[in-house]
């Protein structure tokens, strides 16, 4: 809860470790398999039948995929315009299966696209530029595909594969 003076008060369950970030910039958009696609309808159009979120506007916030079998289609938009390198990642999925990231144009993030412990997921037809660290990271997981994706002008790596098995390029 925020007061008129800008003070923030909240209850935090401390029974397990938590990460709390308080910032004065836009926050992460969450895409999930529900009627609205989570936050999809605030930044794009949601097709429940195919579980596809197609962006219809440029997005300055990171996007996190929170369900299996979800497709995020960049739809010709750009992520990260003015977002700056303070944002940790452009698109992120962790512990998911069957995620497709298509036509993503991400720039000015610390990492443009990050798949962590995902399986049977695809990154295709995407462009990642000017990330402070790596453009695309596939960390852990198995049987992922990265194809027709360009990653250049990044601070460290264009494509970084870590502890992943059966990843096809």
mmCIF file of C-alpha atoms in Angstrom:
data_model
loop_
_atom_site.group_PDB
_atom_site.id
_atom_site.type_symbol
_atom_site.label_atom_id
_atom_site.label_comp_id
_atom_site.label_asym_id
_atom_site.label_seq_id
_atom_site.Cartn_x
_atom_site.Cartn_y
_atom_site.Cartn_z
ATOM 1 C CA UNK A 1 0.000 0.000 0.000
ATOM 2 C CA UNK A 2 1.327 3.448 -0.880
ATOM 3 C CA UNK A 3 0.464 6.542 1.108
ATOM 4 C CA UNK A 4 -0.025 10.049 -0.327
ATOM 5 C CA UNK A 5 3.465 10.879 0.976
ATOM 6 C CA UNK A 6 4.961 8.032 -1.089
ATOM 7 C CA UNK A 7 5.597 5.695 1.824
ATOM 8 C CA UNK A 8 5.162 2.023 1.009
ATOM 9 C CA UNK A 9 3.901 -0.591 3.424
ATOM 10 C CA UNK A 10 3.570 -4.307 2.712
ATOM 11 C CA UNK A 11 3.487 -7.676 4.429
ATOM 12 C CA UNK A 12 6.261 -10.083 3.463
ATOM 13 C CA UNK A 13 6.178 -13.813 4.126
ATOM 14 C CA UNK A 14 9.688 -14.517 5.422
ATOM 15 C CA UNK A 15 9.290 -18.286 5.747
ATOM 16 C CA UNK A 16 11.484 -18.608 2.652
ATOM 17 C CA UNK A 17 13.988 -16.316 0.880
ATOM 18 C CA UNK A 18 12.445 -13.450 -1.123
ATOM 19 C CA UNK A 19 13.740 -10.782 -3.464
ATOM 20 C CA UNK A 20 12.048 -7.408 -3.124
ATOM 21 C CA UNK A 21 12.749 -4.659 -5.637
ATOM 22 C CA UNK A 22 11.296 -1.209 -5.180
ATOM 23 C CA UNK A 23 11.856 1.008 -8.161
ATOM 24 C CA UNK A 24 10.508 4.192 -9.672
ATOM 25 C CA UNK A 25 10.283 2.757 -13.181
ATOM 26 C CA UNK A 26 7.860 0.363 -14.896
ATOM 27 C CA UNK A 27 7.824 -3.181 -13.628
ATOM 28 C CA UNK A 28 7.863 -6.654 -15.141
ATOM 29 C CA UNK A 29 4.958 -7.869 -17.292
ATOM 30 C CA UNK A 30 3.929 -11.475 -16.588
ATOM 31 C CA UNK A 31 2.535 -13.678 -19.372
ATOM 32 C CA UNK A 32 0.598 -16.751 -18.244
ATOM 33 C CA UNK A 33 -1.995 -19.223 -19.432
ATOM 34 C CA UNK A 34 -5.241 -17.622 -18.264
ATOM 35 C CA UNK A 35 -8.118 -15.708 -19.844
ATOM 36 C CA UNK A 36 -6.129 -12.475 -20.351
ATOM 37 C CA UNK A 37 -2.672 -14.010 -20.725
ATOM 38 C CA UNK A 38 -1.674 -12.365 -17.445
ATOM 39 C CA UNK A 39 -0.467 -8.897 -18.409
ATOM 40 C CA UNK A 40 -0.616 -9.656 -22.151
ATOM 41 C CA UNK A 41 -3.743 -7.626 -22.826
ATOM 42 C CA UNK A 42 -2.030 -4.514 -21.430
ATOM 43 C CA UNK A 43 0.767 -4.751 -24.042
ATOM 44 C CA UNK A 44 -0.677 -6.873 -26.825
ATOM 45 C CA UNK A 45 -3.342 -9.324 -27.905
ATOM 46 C CA UNK A 46 -3.925 -12.725 -26.304
ATOM 47 C CA UNK A 47 -5.081 -15.844 -28.163
ATOM 48 C CA UNK A 48 -6.189 -18.292 -25.468
ATOM 49 C CA UNK A 49 -6.518 -21.215 -27.907
ATOM 50 C CA UNK A 50 -2.882 -21.081 -28.989
ATOM 51 C CA UNK A 51 -1.607 -19.490 -25.756
ATOM 52 C CA UNK A 52 0.024 -16.736 -27.817
ATOM 53 C CA UNK A 53 0.695 -13.169 -26.704
ATOM 54 C CA UNK A 54 1.428 -10.917 -29.685
ATOM 55 C CA UNK A 55 2.851 -7.538 -28.737
ATOM 56 C CA UNK A 56 1.046 -4.594 -30.330
ATOM 57 C CA UNK A 57 3.167 -1.812 -28.855
ATOM 58 C CA UNK A 58 6.776 -1.155 -27.893
ATOM 59 C CA UNK A 59 7.494 -2.338 -24.350
ATOM 60 C CA UNK A 60 9.979 -0.790 -21.924
ATOM 61 C CA UNK A 61 9.501 -3.374 -19.176
ATOM 62 C CA UNK A 62 10.929 -6.887 -18.859
ATOM 63 C CA UNK A 63 8.546 -9.743 -19.726
ATOM 64 C CA UNK A 64 8.459 -12.980 -17.725
ATOM 65 C CA UNK A 65 6.812 -16.147 -19.056
ATOM 66 C CA UNK A 66 4.956 -17.821 -16.174
ATOM 67 C CA UNK A 67 3.287 -20.854 -17.833
ATOM 68 C CA UNK A 68 4.282 -23.818 -19.958
ATOM 69 C CA UNK A 69 3.401 -23.866 -23.654
ATOM 70 C CA UNK A 70 3.153 -20.070 -24.002
ATOM 71 C CA UNK A 71 4.287 -18.214 -27.133
ATOM 72 C CA UNK A 72 5.443 -14.596 -27.042
ATOM 73 C CA UNK A 73 5.462 -13.002 -30.503
ATOM 74 C CA UNK A 74 7.175 -9.617 -30.721
ATOM 75 C CA UNK A 75 4.852 -8.640 -33.582
ATOM 76 C CA UNK A 76 7.306 -6.130 -35.060
ATOM 77 C CA UNK A 77 7.569 -4.091 -31.854
ATOM 78 C CA UNK A 78 10.727 -3.264 -29.913
ATOM 79 C CA UNK A 79 11.448 -3.998 -26.276
ATOM 80 C CA UNK A 80 13.697 -1.766 -24.232
ATOM 81 C CA UNK A 81 13.369 1.606 -25.923
ATOM 82 C CA UNK A 82 14.473 3.913 -23.158
ATOM 83 C CA UNK A 83 14.486 1.031 -20.692
ATOM 84 C CA UNK A 84 18.220 1.337 -20.160
ATOM 85 C CA UNK A 85 20.603 -1.341 -18.981
ATOM 86 C CA UNK A 86 19.248 -1.173 -15.430
ATOM 87 C CA UNK A 87 16.567 -3.688 -16.364
ATOM 88 C CA UNK A 88 17.955 -7.155 -15.703
ATOM 89 C CA UNK A 89 16.517 -8.957 -18.749
ATOM 90 C CA UNK A 90 14.185 -8.338 -21.638
ATOM 91 C CA UNK A 91 12.381 -11.696 -21.792
ATOM 92 C CA UNK A 92 12.772 -14.367 -19.127
ATOM 93 C CA UNK A 93 11.465 -17.905 -18.642
ATOM 94 C CA UNK A 94 12.567 -20.237 -15.857
ATOM 95 C CA UNK A 95 11.610 -23.848 -15.199
ATOM 96 C CA UNK A 96 9.167 -23.846 -18.121
ATOM 97 C CA UNK A 97 8.547 -26.231 -20.999
ATOM 98 C CA UNK A 98 7.349 -25.623 -24.535
ATOM 99 C CA UNK A 99 7.899 -21.848 -24.511
ATOM 100 C CA UNK A 100 8.323 -20.116 -27.879
ATOM 101 C CA UNK A 101 9.866 -16.651 -28.148
ATOM 102 C CA UNK A 102 9.396 -15.400 -31.703
ATOM 103 C CA UNK A 103 10.159 -12.133 -33.478
ATOM 104 C CA UNK A 104 11.543 -10.523 -30.324
ATOM 105 C CA UNK A 105 13.496 -7.286 -30.831
ATOM 106 C CA UNK A 106 15.182 -6.461 -27.540
ATOM 107 C CA UNK A 107 17.763 -3.801 -26.765
ATOM 108 C CA UNK A 108 19.345 -2.029 -23.798
ATOM 109 C CA UNK A 109 18.831 -4.731 -21.192
ATOM 110 C CA UNK A 110 21.512 -6.444 -19.114
ATOM 111 C CA UNK A 111 20.466 -9.653 -20.918
ATOM 112 C CA UNK A 112 18.089 -9.544 -23.878
ATOM 113 C CA UNK A 113 16.594 -13.064 -23.622
ATOM 114 C CA UNK A 114 17.177 -15.593 -20.827
ATOM 115 C CA UNK A 115 15.922 -19.178 -20.717
ATOM 116 C CA UNK A 116 16.795 -20.799 -17.390
ATOM 117 C CA UNK A 117 16.153 -24.513 -16.758
ATOM 118 C CA UNK A 118 13.685 -24.667 -19.648
ATOM 119 C CA UNK A 119 12.982 -27.684 -21.849
ATOM 120 C CA UNK A 120 11.638 -28.054 -25.375
ATOM 121 C CA UNK A 121 11.596 -24.289 -25.877
ATOM 122 C CA UNK A 122 12.373 -22.194 -28.961
ATOM 123 C CA UNK A 123 13.877 -18.767 -29.622
ATOM 124 C CA UNK A 124 13.415 -17.854 -33.280
ATOM 125 C CA UNK A 125 13.465 -14.927 -35.667
ATOM 126 C CA UNK A 126 14.692 -12.547 -32.985
ATOM 127 C CA UNK A 127 17.165 -9.667 -32.772
ATOM 128 C CA UNK A 128 18.965 -8.665 -29.561
ATOM 129 C CA UNK A 129 21.218 -5.586 -29.529
ATOM 130 C CA UNK A 130 23.154 -3.476 -27.060
ATOM 131 C CA UNK A 131 22.738 -5.662 -23.993
ATOM 132 C CA UNK A 132 25.226 -4.828 -21.259
ATOM 133 C CA UNK A 133 25.979 -8.530 -20.776
ATOM 134 C CA UNK A 134 24.836 -11.284 -23.117
ATOM 135 C CA UNK A 135 22.243 -10.950 -25.833
ATOM 136 C CA UNK A 136 20.781 -14.462 -25.407
ATOM 137 C CA UNK A 137 21.480 -16.892 -22.545
ATOM 138 C CA UNK A 138 20.281 -20.508 -22.377
ATOM 139 C CA UNK A 139 21.196 -21.691 -18.876
ATOM 140 C CA UNK A 140 20.422 -25.273 -17.896
ATOM 141 C CA UNK A 141 17.527 -27.257 -19.253
ATOM 142 C CA UNK A 142 17.506 -29.374 -22.376
ATOM 143 C CA UNK A 143 16.200 -29.814 -25.897
ATOM 144 C CA UNK A 144 15.937 -26.102 -26.632
ATOM 145 C CA UNK A 145 16.306 -24.541 -30.089
ATOM 146 C CA UNK A 146 17.786 -21.165 -31.040
ATOM 147 C CA UNK A 147 17.357 -20.394 -34.750
ATOM 148 C CA UNK A 148 17.359 -17.416 -37.083
ATOM 149 C CA UNK A 149 18.285 -15.150 -34.190
ATOM 150 C CA UNK A 150 20.870 -12.359 -34.339
ATOM 151 C CA UNK A 151 22.586 -11.033 -31.272
ATOM 152 C CA UNK A 152 25.175 -8.310 -31.759
ATOM 153 C CA UNK A 153 26.767 -5.246 -30.199
ATOM 154 C CA UNK A 154 26.428 -6.765 -26.721
ATOM 155 C CA UNK A 155 28.839 -6.219 -23.839
ATOM 156 C CA UNK A 156 29.904 -9.853 -23.359
ATOM 157 C CA UNK A 157 28.358 -12.576 -25.515
ATOM 158 C CA UNK A 158 25.951 -12.736 -28.404
ATOM 159 C CA UNK A 159 24.754 -16.234 -27.414
ATOM 160 C CA UNK A 160 25.818 -17.852 -24.147
ATOM 161 C CA UNK A 161 25.046 -21.533 -23.493
ATOM 162 C CA UNK A 162 25.573 -22.727 -19.911
ATOM 163 C CA UNK A 163 25.045 -26.285 -18.613
ATOM 164 C CA UNK A 164 22.435 -27.047 -21.253
ATOM 165 C CA UNK A 165 22.033 -30.346 -23.094
ATOM 166 C CA UNK A 166 20.730 -31.039 -26.585
ATOM 167 C CA UNK A 167 20.423 -27.355 -27.484
ATOM 168 C CA UNK A 168 20.147 -26.950 -31.272
ATOM 169 C CA UNK A 169 21.455 -23.872 -33.053
#
